[in-house]
Structure formats: C-alpha cells, structure tokens
CSV table of C-alpha atoms in Angstrom, one decimal:
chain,number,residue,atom,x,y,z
A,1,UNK,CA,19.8,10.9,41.6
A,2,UNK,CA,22.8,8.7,41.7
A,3,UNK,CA,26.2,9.0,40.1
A,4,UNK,CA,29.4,7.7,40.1
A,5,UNK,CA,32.5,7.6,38.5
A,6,UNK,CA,33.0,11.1,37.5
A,7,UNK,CA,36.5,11.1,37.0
A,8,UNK,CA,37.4,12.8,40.1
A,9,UNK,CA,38.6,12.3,43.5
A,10,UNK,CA,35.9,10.8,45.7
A,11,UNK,CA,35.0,12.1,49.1
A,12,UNK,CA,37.9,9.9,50.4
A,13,UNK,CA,40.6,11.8,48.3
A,14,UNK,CA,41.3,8.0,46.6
A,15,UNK,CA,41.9,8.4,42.9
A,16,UNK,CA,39.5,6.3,41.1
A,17,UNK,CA,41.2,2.9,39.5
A,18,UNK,CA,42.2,3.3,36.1
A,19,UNK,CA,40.8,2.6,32.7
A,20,UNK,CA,39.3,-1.1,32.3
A,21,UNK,CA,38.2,-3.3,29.2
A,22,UNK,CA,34.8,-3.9,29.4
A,23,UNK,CA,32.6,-6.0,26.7
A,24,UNK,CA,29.5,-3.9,25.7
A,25,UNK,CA,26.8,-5.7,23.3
A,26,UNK,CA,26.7,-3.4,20.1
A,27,UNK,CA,23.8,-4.1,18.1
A,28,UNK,CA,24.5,-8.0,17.3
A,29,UNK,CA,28.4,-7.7,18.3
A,30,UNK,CA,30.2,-7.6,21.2
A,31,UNK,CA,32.9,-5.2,21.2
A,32,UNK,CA,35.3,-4.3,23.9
A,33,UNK,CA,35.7,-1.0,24.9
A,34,UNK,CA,38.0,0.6,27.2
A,35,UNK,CA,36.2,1.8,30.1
A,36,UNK,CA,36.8,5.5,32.3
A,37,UNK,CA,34.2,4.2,34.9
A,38,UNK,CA,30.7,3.0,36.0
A,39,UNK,CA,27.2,5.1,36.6
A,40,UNK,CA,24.2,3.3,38.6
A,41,UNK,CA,21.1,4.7,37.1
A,42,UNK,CA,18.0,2.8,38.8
A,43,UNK,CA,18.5,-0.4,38.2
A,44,UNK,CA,21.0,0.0,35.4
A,45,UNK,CA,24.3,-0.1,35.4
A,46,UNK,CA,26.3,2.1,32.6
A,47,UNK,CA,30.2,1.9,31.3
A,48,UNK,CA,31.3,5.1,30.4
A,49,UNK,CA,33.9,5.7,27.6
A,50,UNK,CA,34.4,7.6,24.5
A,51,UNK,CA,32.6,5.8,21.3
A,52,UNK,CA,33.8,5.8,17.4
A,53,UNK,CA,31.9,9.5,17.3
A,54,UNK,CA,33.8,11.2,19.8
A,55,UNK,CA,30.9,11.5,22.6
A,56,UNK,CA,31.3,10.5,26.0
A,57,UNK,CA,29.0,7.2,26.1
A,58,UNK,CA,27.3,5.5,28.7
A,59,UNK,CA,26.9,2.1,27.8
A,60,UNK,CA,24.8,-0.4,29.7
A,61,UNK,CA,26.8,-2.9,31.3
A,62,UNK,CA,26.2,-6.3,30.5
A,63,UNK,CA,27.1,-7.6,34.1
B,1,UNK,CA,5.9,5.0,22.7
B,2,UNK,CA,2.6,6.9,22.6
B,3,UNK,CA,0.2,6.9,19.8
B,4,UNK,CA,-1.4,10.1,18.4
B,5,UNK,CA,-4.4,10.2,15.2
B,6,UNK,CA,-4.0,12.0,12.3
B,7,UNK,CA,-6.0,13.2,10.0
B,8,UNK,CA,-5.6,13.9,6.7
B,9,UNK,CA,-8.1,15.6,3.3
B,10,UNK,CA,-7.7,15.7,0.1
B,11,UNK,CA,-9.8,18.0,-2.3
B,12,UNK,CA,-9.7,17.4,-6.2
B,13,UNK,CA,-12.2,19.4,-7.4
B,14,UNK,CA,-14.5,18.5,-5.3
B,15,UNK,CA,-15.4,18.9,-1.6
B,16,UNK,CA,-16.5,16.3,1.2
B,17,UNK,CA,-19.2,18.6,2.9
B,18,UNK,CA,-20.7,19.9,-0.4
B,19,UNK,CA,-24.3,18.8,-0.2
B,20,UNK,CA,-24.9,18.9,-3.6
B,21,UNK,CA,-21.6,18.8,-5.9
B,22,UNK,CA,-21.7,18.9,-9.6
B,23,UNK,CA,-18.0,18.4,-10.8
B,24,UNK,CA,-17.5,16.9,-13.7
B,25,UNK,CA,-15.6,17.1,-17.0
B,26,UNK,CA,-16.4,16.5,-20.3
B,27,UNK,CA,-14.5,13.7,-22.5
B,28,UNK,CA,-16.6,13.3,-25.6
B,29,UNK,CA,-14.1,14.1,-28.6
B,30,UNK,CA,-17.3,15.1,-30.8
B,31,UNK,CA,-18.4,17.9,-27.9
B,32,UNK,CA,-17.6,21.7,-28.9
B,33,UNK,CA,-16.2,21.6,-24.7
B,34,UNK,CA,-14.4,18.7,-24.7
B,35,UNK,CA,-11.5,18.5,-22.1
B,36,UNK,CA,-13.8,21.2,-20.2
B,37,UNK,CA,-14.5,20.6,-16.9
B,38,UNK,CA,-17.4,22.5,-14.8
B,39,UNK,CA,-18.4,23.6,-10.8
B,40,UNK,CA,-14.4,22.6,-9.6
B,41,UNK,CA,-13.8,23.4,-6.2
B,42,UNK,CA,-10.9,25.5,-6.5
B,43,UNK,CA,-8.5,25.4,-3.5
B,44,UNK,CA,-5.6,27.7,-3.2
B,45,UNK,CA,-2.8,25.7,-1.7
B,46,UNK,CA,-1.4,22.5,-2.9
B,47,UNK,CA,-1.8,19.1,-1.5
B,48,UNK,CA,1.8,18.2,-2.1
B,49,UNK,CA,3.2,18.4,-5.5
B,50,UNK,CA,-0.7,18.2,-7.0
B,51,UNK,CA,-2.5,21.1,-6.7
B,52,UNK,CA,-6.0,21.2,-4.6
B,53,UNK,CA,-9.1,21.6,-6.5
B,54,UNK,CA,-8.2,20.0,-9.6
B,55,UNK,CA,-10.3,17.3,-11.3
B,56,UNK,CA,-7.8,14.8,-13.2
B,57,UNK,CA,-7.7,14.1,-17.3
B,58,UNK,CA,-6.2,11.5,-18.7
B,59,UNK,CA,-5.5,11.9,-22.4
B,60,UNK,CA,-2.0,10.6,-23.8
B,61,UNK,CA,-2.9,12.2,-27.2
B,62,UNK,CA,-0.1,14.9,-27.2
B,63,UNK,CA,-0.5,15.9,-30.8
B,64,UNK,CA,-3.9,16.1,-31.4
B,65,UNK,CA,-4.6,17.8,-27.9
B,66,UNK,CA,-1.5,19.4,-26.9
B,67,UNK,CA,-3.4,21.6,-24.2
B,68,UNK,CA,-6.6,20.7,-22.7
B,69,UNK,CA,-9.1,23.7,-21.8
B,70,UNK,CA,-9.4,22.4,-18.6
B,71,UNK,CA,-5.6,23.1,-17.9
B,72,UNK,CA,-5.4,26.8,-19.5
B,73,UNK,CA,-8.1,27.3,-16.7
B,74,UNK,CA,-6.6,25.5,-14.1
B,75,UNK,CA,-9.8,23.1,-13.5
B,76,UNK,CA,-7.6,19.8,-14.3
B,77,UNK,CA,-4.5,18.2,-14.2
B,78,UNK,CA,-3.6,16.5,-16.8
B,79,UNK,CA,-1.6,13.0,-17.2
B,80,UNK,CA,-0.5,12.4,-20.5
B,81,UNK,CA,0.4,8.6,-20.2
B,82,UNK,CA,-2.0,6.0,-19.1
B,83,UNK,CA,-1.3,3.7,-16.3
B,84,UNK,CA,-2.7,0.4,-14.0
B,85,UNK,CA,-3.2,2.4,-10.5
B,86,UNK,CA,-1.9,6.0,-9.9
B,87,UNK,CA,-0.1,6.9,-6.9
B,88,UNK,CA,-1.4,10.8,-6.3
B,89,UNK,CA,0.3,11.3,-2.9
B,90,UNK,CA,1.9,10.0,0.0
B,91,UNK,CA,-0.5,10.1,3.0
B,92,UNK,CA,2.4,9.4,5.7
B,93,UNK,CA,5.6,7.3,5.2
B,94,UNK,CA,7.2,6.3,8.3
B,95,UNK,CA,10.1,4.1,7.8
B,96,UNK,CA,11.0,1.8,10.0
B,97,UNK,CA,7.3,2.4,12.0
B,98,UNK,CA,4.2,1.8,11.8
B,99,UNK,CA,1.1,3.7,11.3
B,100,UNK,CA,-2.4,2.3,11.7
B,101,UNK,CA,-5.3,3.3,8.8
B,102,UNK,CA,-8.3,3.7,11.1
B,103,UNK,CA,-11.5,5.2,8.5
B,104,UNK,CA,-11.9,6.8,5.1
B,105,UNK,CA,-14.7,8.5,3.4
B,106,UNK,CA,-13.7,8.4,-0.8
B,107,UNK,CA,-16.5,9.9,-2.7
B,108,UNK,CA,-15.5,10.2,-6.4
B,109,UNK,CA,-17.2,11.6,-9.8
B,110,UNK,CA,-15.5,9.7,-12.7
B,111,UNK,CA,-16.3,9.1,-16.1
B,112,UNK,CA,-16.8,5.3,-15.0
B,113,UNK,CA,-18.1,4.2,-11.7
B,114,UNK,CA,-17.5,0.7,-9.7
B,115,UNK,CA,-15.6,-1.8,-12.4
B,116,UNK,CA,-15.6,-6.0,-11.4
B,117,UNK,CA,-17.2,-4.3,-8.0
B,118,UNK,CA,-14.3,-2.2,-6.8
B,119,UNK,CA,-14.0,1.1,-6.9
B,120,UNK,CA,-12.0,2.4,-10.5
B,121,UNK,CA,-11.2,6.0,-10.4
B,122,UNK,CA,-12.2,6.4,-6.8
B,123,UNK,CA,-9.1,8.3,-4.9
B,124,UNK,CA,-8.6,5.5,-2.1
B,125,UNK,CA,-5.7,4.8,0.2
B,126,UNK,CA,-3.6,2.2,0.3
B,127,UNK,CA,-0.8,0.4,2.5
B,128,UNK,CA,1.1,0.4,-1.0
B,129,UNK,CA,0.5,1.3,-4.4
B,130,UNK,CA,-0.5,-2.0,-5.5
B,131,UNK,CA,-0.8,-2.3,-8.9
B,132,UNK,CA,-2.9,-5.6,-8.7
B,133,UNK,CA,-7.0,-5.2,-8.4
B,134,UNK,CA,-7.3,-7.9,-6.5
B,135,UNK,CA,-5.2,-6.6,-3.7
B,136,UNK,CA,-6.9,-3.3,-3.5
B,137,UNK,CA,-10.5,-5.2,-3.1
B,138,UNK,CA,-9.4,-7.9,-0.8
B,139,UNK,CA,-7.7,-5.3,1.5
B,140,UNK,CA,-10.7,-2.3,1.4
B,141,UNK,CA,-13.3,-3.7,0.0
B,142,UNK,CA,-14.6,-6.7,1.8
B,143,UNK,CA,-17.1,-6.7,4.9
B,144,UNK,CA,-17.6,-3.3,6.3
B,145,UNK,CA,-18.2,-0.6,3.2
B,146,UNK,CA,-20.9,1.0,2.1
B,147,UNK,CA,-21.0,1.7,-1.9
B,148,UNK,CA,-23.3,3.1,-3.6
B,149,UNK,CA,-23.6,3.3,-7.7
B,150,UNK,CA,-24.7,6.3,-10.2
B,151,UNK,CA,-28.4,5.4,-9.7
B,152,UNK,CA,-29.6,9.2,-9.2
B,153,UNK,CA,-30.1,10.2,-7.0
B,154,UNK,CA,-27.5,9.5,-5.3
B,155,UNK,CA,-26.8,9.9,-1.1
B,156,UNK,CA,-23.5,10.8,1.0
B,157,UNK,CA,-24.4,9.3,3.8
B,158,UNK,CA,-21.2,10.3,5.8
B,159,UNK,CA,-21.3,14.1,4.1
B,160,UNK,CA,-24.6,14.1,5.2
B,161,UNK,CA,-26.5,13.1,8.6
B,162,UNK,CA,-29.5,12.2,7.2
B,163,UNK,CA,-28.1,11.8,3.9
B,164,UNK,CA,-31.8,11.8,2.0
B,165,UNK,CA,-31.9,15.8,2.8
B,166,UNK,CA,-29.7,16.2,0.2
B,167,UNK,CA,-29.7,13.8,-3.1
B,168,UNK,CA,-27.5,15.1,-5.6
B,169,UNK,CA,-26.9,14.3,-9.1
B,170,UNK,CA,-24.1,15.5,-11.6
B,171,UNK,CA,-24.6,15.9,-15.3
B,172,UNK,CA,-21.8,13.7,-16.6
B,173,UNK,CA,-20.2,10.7,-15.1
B,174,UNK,CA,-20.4,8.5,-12.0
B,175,UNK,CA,-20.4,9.0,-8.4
B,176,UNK,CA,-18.6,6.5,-6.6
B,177,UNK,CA,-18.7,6.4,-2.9
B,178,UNK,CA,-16.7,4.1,0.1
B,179,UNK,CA,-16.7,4.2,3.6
B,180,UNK,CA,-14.1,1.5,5.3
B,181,UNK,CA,-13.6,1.5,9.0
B,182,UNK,CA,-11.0,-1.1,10.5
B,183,UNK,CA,-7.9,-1.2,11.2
B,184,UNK,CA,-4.6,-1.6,9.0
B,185,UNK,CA,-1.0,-1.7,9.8
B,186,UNK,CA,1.3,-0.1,7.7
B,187,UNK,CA,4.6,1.9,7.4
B,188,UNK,CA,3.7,3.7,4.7
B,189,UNK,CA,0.2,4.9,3.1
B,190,UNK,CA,-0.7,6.7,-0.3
B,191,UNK,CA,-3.7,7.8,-1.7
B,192,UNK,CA,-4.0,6.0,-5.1
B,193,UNK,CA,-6.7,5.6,-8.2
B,194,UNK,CA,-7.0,2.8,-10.5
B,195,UNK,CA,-7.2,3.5,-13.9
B,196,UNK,CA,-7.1,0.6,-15.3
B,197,UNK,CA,-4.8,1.6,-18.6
B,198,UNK,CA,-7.9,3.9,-19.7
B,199,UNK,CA,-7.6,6.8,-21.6
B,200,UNK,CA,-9.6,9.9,-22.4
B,201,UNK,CA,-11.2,9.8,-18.9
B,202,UNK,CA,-11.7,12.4,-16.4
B,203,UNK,CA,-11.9,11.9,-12.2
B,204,UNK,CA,-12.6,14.6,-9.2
B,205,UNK,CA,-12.6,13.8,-5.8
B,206,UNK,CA,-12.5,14.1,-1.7
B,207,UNK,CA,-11.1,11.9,0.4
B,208,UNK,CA,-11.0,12.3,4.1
B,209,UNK,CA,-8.3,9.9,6.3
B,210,UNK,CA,-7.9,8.8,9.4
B,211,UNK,CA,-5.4,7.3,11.1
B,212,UNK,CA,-2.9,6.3,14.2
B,213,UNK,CA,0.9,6.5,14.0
B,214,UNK,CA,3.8,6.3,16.3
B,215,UNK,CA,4.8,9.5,17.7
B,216,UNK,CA,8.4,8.7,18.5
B,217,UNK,CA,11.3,8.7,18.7
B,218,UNK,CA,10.8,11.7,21.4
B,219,UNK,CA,12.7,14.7,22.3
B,220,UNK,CA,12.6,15.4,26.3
B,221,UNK,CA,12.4,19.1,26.5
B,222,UNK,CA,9.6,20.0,29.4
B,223,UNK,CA,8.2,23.6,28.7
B,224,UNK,CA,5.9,25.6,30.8
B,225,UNK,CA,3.0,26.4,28.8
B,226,UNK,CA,2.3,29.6,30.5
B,227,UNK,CA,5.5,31.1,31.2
B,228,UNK,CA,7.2,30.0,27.6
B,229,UNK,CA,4.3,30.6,25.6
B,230,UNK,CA,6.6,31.2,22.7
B,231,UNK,CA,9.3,28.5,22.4
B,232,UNK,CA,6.1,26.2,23.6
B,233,UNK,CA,4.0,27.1,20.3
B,234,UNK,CA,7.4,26.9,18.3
B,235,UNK,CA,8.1,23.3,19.5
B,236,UNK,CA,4.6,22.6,19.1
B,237,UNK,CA,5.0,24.0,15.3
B,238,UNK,CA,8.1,21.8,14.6
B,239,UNK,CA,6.8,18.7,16.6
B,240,UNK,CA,3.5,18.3,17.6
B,241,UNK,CA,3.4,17.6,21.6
B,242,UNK,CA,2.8,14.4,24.0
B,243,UNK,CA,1.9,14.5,27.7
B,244,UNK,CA,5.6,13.4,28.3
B,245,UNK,CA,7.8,15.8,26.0
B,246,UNK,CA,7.4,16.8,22.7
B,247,UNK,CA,7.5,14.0,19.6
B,248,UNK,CA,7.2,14.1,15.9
B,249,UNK,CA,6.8,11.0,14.0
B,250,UNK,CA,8.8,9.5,11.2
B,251,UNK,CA,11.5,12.0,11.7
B,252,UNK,CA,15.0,10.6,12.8
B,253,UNK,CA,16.9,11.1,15.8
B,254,UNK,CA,19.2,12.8,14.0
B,255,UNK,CA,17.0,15.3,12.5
B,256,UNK,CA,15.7,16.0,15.6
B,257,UNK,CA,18.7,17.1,17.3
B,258,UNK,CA,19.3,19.5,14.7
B,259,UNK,CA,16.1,21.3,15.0
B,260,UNK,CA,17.0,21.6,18.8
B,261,UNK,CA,20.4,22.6,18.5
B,262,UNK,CA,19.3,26.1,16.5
B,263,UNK,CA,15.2,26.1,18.9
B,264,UNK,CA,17.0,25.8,21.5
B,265,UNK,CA,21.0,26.1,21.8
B,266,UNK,CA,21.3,27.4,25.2
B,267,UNK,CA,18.6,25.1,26.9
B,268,UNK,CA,19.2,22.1,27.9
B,269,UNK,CA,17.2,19.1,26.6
B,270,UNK,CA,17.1,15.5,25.6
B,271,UNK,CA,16.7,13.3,23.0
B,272,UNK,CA,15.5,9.5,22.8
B,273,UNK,CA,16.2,7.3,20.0
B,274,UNK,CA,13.5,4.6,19.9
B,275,UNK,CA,15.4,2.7,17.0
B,276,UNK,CA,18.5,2.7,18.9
B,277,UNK,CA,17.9,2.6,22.2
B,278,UNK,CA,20.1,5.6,23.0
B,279,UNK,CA,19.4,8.5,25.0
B,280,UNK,CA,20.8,12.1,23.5
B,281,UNK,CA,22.2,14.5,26.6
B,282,UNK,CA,22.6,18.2,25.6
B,283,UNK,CA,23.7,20.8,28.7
B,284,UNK,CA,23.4,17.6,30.2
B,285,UNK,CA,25.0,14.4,31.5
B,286,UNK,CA,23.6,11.4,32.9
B,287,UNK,CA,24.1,13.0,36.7
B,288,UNK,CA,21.2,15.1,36.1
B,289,UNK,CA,18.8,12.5,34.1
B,290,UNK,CA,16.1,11.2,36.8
B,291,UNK,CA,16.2,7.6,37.5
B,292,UNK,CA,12.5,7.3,36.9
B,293,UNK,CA,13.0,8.5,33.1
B,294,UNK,CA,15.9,5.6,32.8
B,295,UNK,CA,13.7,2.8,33.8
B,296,UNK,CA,10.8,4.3,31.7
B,297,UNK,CA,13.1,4.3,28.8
B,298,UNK,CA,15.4,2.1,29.0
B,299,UNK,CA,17.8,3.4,27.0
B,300,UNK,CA,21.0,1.1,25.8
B,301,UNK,CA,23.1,3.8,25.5
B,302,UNK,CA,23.6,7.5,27.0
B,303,UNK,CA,25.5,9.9,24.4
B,304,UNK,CA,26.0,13.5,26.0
B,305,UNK,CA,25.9,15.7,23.1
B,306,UNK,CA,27.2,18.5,25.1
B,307,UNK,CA,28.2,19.2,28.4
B,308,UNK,CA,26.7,21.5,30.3
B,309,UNK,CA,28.1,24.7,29.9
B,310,UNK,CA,25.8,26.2,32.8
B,311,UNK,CA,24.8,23.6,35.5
B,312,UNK,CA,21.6,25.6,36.4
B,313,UNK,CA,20.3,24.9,32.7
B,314,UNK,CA,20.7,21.2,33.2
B,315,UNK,CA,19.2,21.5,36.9
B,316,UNK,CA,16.5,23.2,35.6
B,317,UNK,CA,15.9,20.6,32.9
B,318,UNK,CA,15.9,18.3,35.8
B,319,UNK,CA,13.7,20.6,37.8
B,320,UNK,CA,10.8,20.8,35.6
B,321,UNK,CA,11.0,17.2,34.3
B,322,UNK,CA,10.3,15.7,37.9
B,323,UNK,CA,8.0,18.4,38.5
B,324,UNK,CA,5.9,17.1,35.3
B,325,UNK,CA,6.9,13.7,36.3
B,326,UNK,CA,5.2,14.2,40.2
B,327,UNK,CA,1.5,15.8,38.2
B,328,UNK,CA,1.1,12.0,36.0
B,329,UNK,CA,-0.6,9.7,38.3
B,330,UNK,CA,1.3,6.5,38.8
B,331,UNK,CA,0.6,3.7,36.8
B,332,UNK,CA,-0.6,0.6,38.0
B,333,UNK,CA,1.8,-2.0,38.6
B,334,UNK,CA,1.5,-5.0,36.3
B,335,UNK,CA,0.8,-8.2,38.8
C-alpha cells in the first residue's frame, strides 16, 4: 500500500511544499485546480484537493 | 463490469407450464356471457401496475358497456381506448447501459391469431415499443422461431418436453405461440402487444424472458458469508451479489450510497461509479484502498465520502478485500 502526501510532516520533520495548480482533465475540459499534494496508487498518480462538492478528491494526474 | 442473467415471467391469465390451458373470453355482443371470460389463472400479486392473472378486454364502448363482467370478477383488465401496439410493462430499463435479450417463450390465446404473419395480440418483448409492424417482425420474427397457428390441436413445445403428450385446445379464440433465441442489445426492454386499432377483442397470456445485463456500477463492501449472515442476506436483498462485491444494475451511484449510508453507517465500504469513473471512500481514504483494486478499476477520480472515524473499520475493509482478492486465481496476462 502506498501513500503520500498526507498533509503532515514526513519522516524527515520537512513540511510538505505548499499548495500547487495542477490541470486535471474534467470530463471534456480542463480545469485547474489547486492542489494539497500527490498519492501514487499502482501505476497512477492522483492530485488531491477539495472539488466543487466539498469532498477531498483525488484526481488522476495527467503527468 | 460483470454480466449477470435475468429472468423474468409474466402471467395474464394464463400460465406457461399449464399442460392443457383453456383461457379464453367471450366477445360476441349477441352472447348472454359476453365480456365473460373463463379458466383465468388467477395470481395474487401484481406484475407491476397490471395485475397477474388477468386476461385483457378491449372495448372502448363506455356507454353501452360501462362494466364488463369479466372486471366485477376480476378475470380481465379492461382498456377502454383502442391503440397500434400496447406497452404492458417495462421488463428492465437501464439507462445509460445495456442489457442483452437472450430467449423468450410468448404463448398467447387471443380472439385473432398470427395477422400478415406476425404475431397480433401475442405479449412479446421488445427493445422499444415500436409502434410500426414491420419493426416488430424484422427484429423477432425472422430466422430462428417456431410458430404455430390455431390448427387444434395445438403443441407447446417449450411448456412441454415432448410437446405431443399434451395437445390442448381452447373453446374460443387462437393460440399463438413464439420461441426466439438470439441475441439483442438494448437499454431498455418492455413487454408489448399489437393490437392493431381493434376493438371488442380479448388476449391472455405467459411470457417467460431471458436475458443479460450489466451489473454495475458496483459497491465494494466484502462480507463474510458465514460470520455476517445477516447484513450478507440484506445486501444480497437490496443488490443482488458478484464474486467481487455486491452490484445492482441500473441503479445510480448516487442511489447506491444512500442505501449504504443507513445498511451500513458504521462500516466502512466503497463505491465505484462505472459512468464516472470515480471511486466513492466511506471510513476510508485512498491509504487504505489496495493497489490491485486501482489498476482493476481504474478509477479517474477518488472522492472520500467520509473519513474514517475508526481506522480499524477501514483496515478491516482492507483486510478482507485482499483476503477475497488472494482466493480469485489470477488472470491470465493478455500477450
């Protein structure tokens, strides 16, 4: 199980860089979303911020 | 997304085993019994909003016949407006996905039989209520049925292994019967009959259906069948089940997650939108979702619902999935 970017200091005590803008592919658009941090899951890579409903989202990253 | 068959029945007065049925109705005006009809298999429940075990009447004369005896006794429903092809029910309607007709067995007794070689007032499915003839036959009625026409006696060959056991006549009317095997895709099925703008005519009927649909999108709530006997056989109630989760086609995401919320408030479970692409955490975040579940799904998009309030529920969500996970054999790899 991996996972990253929870928010909180890592093992290394470094805070985790601040919030970035990252363009996610929503349904035909692209929209640009501001970022918390990433999750590797397999062979995905996921952007995690809070959407238009309020939920924390993990959005696949289009790098 | 895994396929599952349904099946589905539907009685009108008459049954699909009954060896020798005799359901019919009587629609001459000069008869003392008109608007009678006789041996109705009478079902209790209701196949949707038409009663089972009703034969059909079709007589738009209000005035002169403002209640037929067949519906003070409950043997008929009655239509009092005539029309091309009637829609009786909706067999499955899945929007947005696709079910698959697979067979149906229509055996009907009408007061007309096979009209321009298609089956009039024979209760057949179809991928839409089409009112045009010519749809109905070039879709169902080309190649592979078997009909046979009102020449007494007369043989169910599906109701009946060796079908010449048991001949059967009825004593008013036409027996119409169609077998079709094949395959059809559709989103949406009904049951319909064509009337052809008749009046004054009677119809009873069975039809059995089968058929293949989509059983998505899924919810991801692993259960022990022996240890949770109980919220296993409720899921099982609200969903149906699949050898990876539970799933219930043609409902929404949406309406899924709200059946979970009050099954299972304290659990912790999953939900996949196969429309979307998104992936529904509740007690959960994506920390505790398996990789092997993300590159089986897919998913575009991970929305945690709810955090878990108790990180044992969502490790024991995790727990059981990979322990369901480890028991499927792995599938070959595609070269």
């Amino acid at each position: 199980m991996s996972g990253k970017g929870t928010g909180k200091p890592d093992a290394s005590g470094k805070q985790p860089p601040g919030k970035k803008k990252v363009k996610i592919r929503k349904g035909k658009k692209w929209v640009e979303v501001e970022a918390d941090s990433e999750v590797k899951k397999g062979r995905f890579k996921y952007v995690k911020f809070v959407d238009d409903d309020g939920l924390d989202t993990y959005w696949i990253s289009p790098e | 997304m895994p396929l599952s068959t349904g099946f589905a029945v539907y009685l009108y007065g008459t049954y699909v085993l009954d060896k020798s049925p005799n359901a019919y109705c009587v629609n001459d005006t000069a008869k003392a019994d008109y608007g009678k009809c006789y041996n109705i298999y009478t079902a209790s429940s209701t196949c949707y909003s038409i009663p089972c075990g009703r034969a059909f009447f079709v007589q738009e004369d209000t005035a002169t016949y403002p209640t037929l005896p067949c519906e003070s006794d409950n043997t008929c429903t009655r239509f009092a407006s005539k029309t091309s092809v009637r829609t009786l029910t909706t067999i499955f309607s899945y929007p947005g996905k696709q079910g698959i007709l697979q067979h149906f067995h229509a055996r009907s007794h009408s007061t007309f039989g096979f009209v321009y070689n298609i089956g009039a007032a024979l209760l057949v499915p179809v991928p839409s209520p089409v009112p045009n003839p010519p749809n109905v036959s070039y879709v169902f009625f080309s190649g592979s049925i078997n009909y046979e026409l009102s020449s007494w006696p007369v043989y169910d060959p599906v109701a009946n292994w060796k079908a010449y056991f048991n001949p059967y006549t009825i004593s008013a009317g036409n027996v119409s019967i169609v077998r079709w095997q094949g395959s059809i895709f559709t989103p949406n099925l009904y049951l319909v009959v064509r009337e052809d703008y008749y009046n004054n005519i009677w119809y009873a009927g069975a039809t059995l259906v089968t058929y293949a649909y989509e059983s998505s999108p899924l919810a991801v709530v692993p259960l022990d069948h022996d240890k949770e006997w109980l919220p296993y056989q409720e899921l099982r109630n609200t969903f149906g089940y699949a050898y990876n989760g539970v799933d219930q086609p043609g409902w929404n995401a949406d309406d899924i997650i709200r059946v979970l919320r009050e099954l299972f408030p304290d659990r912790a479970w999953a939900v996949f939108d196969d429309r979307q692409y998104v992936l529904y955490l509740y007690n959960l975040t994506p920390d505790y979702v398996p990789d092997w579940l993300i590159e089986k799904l897919s998913p575009t998009a991970m929305k945690v619902l709810q955090p878990p309030a108790d990180v044992a529920v969502a490790k024991a969500w995790l727990d059981l999935l990979n322990e369901r996970n480890a028991q499927i054999p792995p599938q070959t790899e595609l070269p």
